[in-house]
Structures are given as structure tokens and as C-alpha cells.
CSV table of C-alpha atoms and ligand atoms in Angstrom, one decimal:
chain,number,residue,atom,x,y,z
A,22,UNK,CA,-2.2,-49.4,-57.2
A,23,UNK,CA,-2.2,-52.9,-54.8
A,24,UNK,CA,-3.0,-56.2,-55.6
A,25,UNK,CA,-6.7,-56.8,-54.5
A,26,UNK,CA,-6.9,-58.8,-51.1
A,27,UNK,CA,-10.1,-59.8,-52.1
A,28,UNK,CA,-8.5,-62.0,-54.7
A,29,UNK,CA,-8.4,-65.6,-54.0
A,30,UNK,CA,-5.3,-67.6,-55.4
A,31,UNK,CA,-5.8,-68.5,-59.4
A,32,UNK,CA,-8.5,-65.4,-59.2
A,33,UNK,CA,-7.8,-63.1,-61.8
A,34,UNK,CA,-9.3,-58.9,-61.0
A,35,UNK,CA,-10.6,-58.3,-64.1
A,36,UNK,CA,-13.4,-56.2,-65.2
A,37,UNK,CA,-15.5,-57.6,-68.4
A,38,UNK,CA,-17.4,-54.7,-70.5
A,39,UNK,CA,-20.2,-55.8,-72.5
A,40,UNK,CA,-21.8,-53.5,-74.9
A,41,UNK,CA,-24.4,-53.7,-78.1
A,42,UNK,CA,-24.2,-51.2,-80.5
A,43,UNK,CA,-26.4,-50.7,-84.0
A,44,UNK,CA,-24.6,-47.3,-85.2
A,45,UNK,CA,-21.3,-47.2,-83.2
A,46,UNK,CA,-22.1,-44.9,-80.1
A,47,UNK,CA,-22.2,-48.0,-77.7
A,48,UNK,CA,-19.2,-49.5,-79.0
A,49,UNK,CA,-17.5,-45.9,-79.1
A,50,UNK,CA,-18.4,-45.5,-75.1
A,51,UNK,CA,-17.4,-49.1,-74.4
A,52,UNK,CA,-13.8,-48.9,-76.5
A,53,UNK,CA,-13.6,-45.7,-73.8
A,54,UNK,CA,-14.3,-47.3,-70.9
A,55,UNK,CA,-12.1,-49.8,-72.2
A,56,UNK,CA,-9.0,-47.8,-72.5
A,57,UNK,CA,-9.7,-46.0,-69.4
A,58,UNK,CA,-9.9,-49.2,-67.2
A,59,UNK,CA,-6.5,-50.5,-68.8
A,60,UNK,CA,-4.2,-47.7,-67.3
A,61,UNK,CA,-4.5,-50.1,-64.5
A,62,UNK,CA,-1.9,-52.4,-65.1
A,63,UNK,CA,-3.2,-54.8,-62.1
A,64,UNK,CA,-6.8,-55.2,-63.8
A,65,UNK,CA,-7.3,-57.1,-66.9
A,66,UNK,CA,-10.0,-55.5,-68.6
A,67,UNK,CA,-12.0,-57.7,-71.3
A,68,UNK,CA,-14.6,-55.6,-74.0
A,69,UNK,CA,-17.0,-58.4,-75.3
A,70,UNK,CA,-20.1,-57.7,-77.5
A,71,UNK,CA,-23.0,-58.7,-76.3
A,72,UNK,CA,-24.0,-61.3,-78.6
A,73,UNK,CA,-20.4,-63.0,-77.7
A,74,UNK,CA,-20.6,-62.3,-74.0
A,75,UNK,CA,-20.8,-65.7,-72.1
A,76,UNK,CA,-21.8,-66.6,-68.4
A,77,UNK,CA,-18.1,-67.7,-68.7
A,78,UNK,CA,-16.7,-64.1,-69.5
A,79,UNK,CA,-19.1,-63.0,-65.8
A,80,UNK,CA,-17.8,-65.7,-64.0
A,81,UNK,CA,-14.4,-65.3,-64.2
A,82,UNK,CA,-15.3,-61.3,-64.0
A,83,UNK,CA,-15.1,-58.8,-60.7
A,84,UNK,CA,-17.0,-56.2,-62.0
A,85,UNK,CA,-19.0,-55.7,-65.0
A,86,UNK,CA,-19.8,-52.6,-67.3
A,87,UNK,CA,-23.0,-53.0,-69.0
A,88,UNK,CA,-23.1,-50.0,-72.4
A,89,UNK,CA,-26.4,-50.2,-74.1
A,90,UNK,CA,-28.9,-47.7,-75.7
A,91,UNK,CA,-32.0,-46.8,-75.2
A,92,UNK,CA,-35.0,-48.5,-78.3
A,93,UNK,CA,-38.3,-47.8,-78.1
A,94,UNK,CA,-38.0,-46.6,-74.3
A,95,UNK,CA,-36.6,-49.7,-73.3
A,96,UNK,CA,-32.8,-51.6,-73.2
A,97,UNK,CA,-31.9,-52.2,-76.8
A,98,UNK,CA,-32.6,-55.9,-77.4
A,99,UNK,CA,-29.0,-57.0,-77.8
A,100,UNK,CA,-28.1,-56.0,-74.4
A,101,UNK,CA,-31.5,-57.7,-73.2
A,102,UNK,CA,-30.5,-60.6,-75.4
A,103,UNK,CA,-27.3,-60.8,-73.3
A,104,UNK,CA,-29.1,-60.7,-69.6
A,105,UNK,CA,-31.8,-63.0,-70.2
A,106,UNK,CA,-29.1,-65.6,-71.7
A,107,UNK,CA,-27.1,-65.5,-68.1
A,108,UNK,CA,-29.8,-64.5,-65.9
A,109,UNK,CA,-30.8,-68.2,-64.7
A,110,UNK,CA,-26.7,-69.6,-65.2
A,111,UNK,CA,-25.5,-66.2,-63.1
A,112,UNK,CA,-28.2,-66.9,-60.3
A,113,UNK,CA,-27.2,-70.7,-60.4
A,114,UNK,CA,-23.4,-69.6,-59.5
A,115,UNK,CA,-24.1,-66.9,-57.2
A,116,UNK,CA,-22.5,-64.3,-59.2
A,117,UNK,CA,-23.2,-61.5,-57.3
A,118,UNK,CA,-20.8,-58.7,-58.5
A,119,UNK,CA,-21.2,-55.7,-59.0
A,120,UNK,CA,-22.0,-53.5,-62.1
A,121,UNK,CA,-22.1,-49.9,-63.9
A,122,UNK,CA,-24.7,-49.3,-66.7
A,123,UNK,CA,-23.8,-47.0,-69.1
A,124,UNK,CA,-26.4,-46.3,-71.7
A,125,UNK,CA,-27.0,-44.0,-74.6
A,126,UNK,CA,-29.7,-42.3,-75.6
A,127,UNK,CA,-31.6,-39.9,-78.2
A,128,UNK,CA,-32.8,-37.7,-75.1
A,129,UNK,CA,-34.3,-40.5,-72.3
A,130,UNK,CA,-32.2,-43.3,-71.6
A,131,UNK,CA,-34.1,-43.9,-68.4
A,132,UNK,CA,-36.5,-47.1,-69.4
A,133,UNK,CA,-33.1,-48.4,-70.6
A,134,UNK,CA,-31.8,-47.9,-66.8
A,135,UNK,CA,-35.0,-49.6,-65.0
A,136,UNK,CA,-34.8,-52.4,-67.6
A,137,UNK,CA,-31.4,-53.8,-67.0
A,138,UNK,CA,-31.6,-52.4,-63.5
A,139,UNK,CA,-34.5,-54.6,-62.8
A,140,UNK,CA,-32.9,-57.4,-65.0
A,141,UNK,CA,-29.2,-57.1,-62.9
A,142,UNK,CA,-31.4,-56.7,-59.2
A,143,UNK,CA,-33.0,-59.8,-60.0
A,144,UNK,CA,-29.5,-62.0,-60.2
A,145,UNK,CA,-28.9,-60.0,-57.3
A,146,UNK,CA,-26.1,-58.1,-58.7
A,147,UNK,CA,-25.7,-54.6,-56.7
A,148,UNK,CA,-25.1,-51.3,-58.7
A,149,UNK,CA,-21.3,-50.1,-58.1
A,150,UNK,CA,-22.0,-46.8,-59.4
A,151,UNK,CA,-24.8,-44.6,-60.4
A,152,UNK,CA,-26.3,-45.1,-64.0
A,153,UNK,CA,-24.4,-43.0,-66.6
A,154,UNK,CA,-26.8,-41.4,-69.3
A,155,UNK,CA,-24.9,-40.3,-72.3
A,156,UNK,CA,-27.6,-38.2,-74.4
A,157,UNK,CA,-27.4,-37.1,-77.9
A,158,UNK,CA,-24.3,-37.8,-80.0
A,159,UNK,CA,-21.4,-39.0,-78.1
A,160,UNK,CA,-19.3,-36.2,-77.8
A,161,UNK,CA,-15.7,-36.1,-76.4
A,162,UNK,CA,-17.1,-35.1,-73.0
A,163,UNK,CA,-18.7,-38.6,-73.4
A,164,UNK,CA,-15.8,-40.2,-74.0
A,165,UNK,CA,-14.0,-38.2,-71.1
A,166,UNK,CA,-16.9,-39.6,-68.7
A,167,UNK,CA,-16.6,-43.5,-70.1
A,168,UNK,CA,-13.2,-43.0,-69.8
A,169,UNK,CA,-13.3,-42.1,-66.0
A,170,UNK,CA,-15.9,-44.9,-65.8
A,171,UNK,CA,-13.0,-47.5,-66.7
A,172,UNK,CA,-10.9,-46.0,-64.6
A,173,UNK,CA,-12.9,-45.7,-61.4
A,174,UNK,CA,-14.3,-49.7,-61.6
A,175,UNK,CA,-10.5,-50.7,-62.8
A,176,UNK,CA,-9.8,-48.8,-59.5
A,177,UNK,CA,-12.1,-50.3,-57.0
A,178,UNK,CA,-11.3,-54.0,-58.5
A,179,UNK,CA,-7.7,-53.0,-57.5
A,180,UNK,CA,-8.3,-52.0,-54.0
A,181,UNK,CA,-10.5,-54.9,-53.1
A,182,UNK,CA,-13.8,-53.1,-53.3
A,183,UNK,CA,-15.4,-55.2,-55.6
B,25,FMN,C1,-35.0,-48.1,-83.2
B,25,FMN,C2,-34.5,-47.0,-82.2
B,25,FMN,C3,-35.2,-46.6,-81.1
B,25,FMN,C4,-34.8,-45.7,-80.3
B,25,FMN,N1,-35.5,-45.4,-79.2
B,25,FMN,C5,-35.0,-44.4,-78.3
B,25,FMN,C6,-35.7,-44.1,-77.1
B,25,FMN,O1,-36.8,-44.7,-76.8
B,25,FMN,N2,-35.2,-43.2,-76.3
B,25,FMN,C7,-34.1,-42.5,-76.5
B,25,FMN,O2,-33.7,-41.7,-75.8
B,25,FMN,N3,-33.4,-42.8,-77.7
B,25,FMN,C8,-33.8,-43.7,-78.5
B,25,FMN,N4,-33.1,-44.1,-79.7
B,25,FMN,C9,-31.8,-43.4,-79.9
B,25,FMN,C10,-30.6,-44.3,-79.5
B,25,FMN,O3,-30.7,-44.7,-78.1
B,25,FMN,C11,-29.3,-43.6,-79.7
B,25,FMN,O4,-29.2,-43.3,-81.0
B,25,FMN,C12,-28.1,-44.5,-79.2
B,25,FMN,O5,-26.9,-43.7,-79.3
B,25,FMN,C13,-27.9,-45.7,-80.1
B,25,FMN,O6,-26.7,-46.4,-79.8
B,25,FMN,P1,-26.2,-47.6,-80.6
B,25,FMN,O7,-26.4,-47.3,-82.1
B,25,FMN,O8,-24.7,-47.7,-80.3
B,25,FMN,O9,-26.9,-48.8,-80.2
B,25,FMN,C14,-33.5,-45.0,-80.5
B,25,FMN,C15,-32.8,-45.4,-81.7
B,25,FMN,C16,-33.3,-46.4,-82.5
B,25,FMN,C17,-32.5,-46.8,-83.7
């Protein structure tokens, strides 16, 4: 792939996943979206909890994958925790790129999607892809998806999309 014309000098493409996970199924879908985004040797790709995620880490991002579950029909609160800490510091800097949600779920997932869609509107950051809903276990066709996830956003942050 190119180097990103987009790219100002000193501007690093890089993609920043965030994830929060209680039993491992967020993390496991973030680690794929992870490996898939680093078979592009132009993008840096940077996996950050949630919890350590900074308005530093998005600032220095050009995209952003967001992998949360679904509690209680809405965006688990570790992922929540996350947004409302950089909402008012990402609207500040005009940080409007762009993001994919990825979220897990027993069998829903969607109040999980209109909470951190709403949340990420708000910024304005714009939706680069459509939400992903893994449901159930994660399963390797999961994995496959996160995987091609990585690889598409590594992708567009290479071409100068993003
Ligand atoms: C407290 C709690 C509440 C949950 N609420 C929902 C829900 O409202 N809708 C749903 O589809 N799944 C729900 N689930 C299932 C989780 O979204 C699912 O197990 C997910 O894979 C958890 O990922 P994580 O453990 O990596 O955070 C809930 C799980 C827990 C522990």
C-alpha cells in the first residue's frame, strides 16, 4: 500500500483500538482487529483498554475502533467510561475522525450501537463503517470478521481515506 497523502509532515497513520472487556470476548475481538490492522506495515496500529485509553492516544489517532459489549441493553460501562472522559477534550480539539464500533453481545447488541453511536455523533466523529454485531460466543468466524475489520480501517488510513 501508499503512504497516506492525507498525512501532514510529523503525522503518524495510525489506527488506535480501544476495547473493555469483563470475560475476554471484547479483548479477544480487539487482539483480532489488532492483528488484522498490522499486516499493514504503513499503519501503526495501537490496542489500548479502555480504562488506559487517553484523549492523547485519539489525538494522535486516524481512525479509531471502538469493541465493547452490550450490559443491561446498553454500552458496557467501561467503554462509556472511556467516551464521556474525552467527549468534552475531543470536541475541544476538533477531533473529528472517523470510527468502527464493534460490539459483542448475548443476542442484541443494538442499545450498545445507539449508545456509543449517539456518544461518537455528538463529538462529531462520522461512522467509517457499519456497526459490527458479534452475537453469542465469539467464534472463529468472529475473529475472521475483526480480523477483516483491522484490515479494512488499516487500509483506508493507508490510502488517505480517513
Ligand atoms: C451484566 C451483563 C449484562 C449483559 N447484558 C446484555 C444485554 O443487554 N444484551 C446482550 O445482548 N447481551 C448482554 N450481555 C452479554 C454480553 O454482552 C456478552 O457476554 C459479551 O460477550 C461480553 O463481553 P465482555 O465480557 O468481553 O465484556 C450481558 C452480560 C453481562 C455480564
Amino acid at each position: 500500500m501508499f503512504k497516506s497523502p492525507a498525512l501532514g509532515e510529523g503525522m503518524s497513520a495510525t489506527l488506535l483500538i480501544v476495547y473493555h472487556s469483563q470475560s475476554g470476548s471484547c479483548a479477544s475481538l480487539a487482539g483480532a482487529v489488532y492483528r488484522g490492522a498490522r499486516e499493514d506495515a504503513n499503519v501503526q496500529t495501537v490496542l489500548r483498554r479502555a480504562v488506559d485509553a487517553s484523549i492523547a492516544d485519539l489525538e494522535s489517532a486516524s481512525a479509531m475502533a471502538l469493541v465493547a459489549a452490550e450490559n443491561a441493553g446498553h454500552l458496557s460501562g467501561g467503554a462509556k467510561a472511556f467516551l464521556d472522559r474525552v467527549f468534552y477534550p475531543a470536541i475541544a480539539r476538533d477531533l473529528l475522525i472517523p470510527y468502527a464500533l464493534l460490539i459483542s453481545a448475548g443476542n442484541d447488541g443494538s442499545g450498545a450501537v445507539r449508545d456509543a453511536s449517539r456518544m461518537l455523533s455528538g463529538i462529531p466523529m462520522s461512522a467509517a463503517t457499519e456497526p459490527m454485531i458479534c452475537k453469542g460466543e465469539v467464534t472463529g468466524l468472529h475473529l475472521e470478521q475483526a480480523a477483516d475489520l483491522g484490515r479494512a480501517l488499516a487500509a483506508g488510513i493507508d490510502m488517505g481515506i480517513f
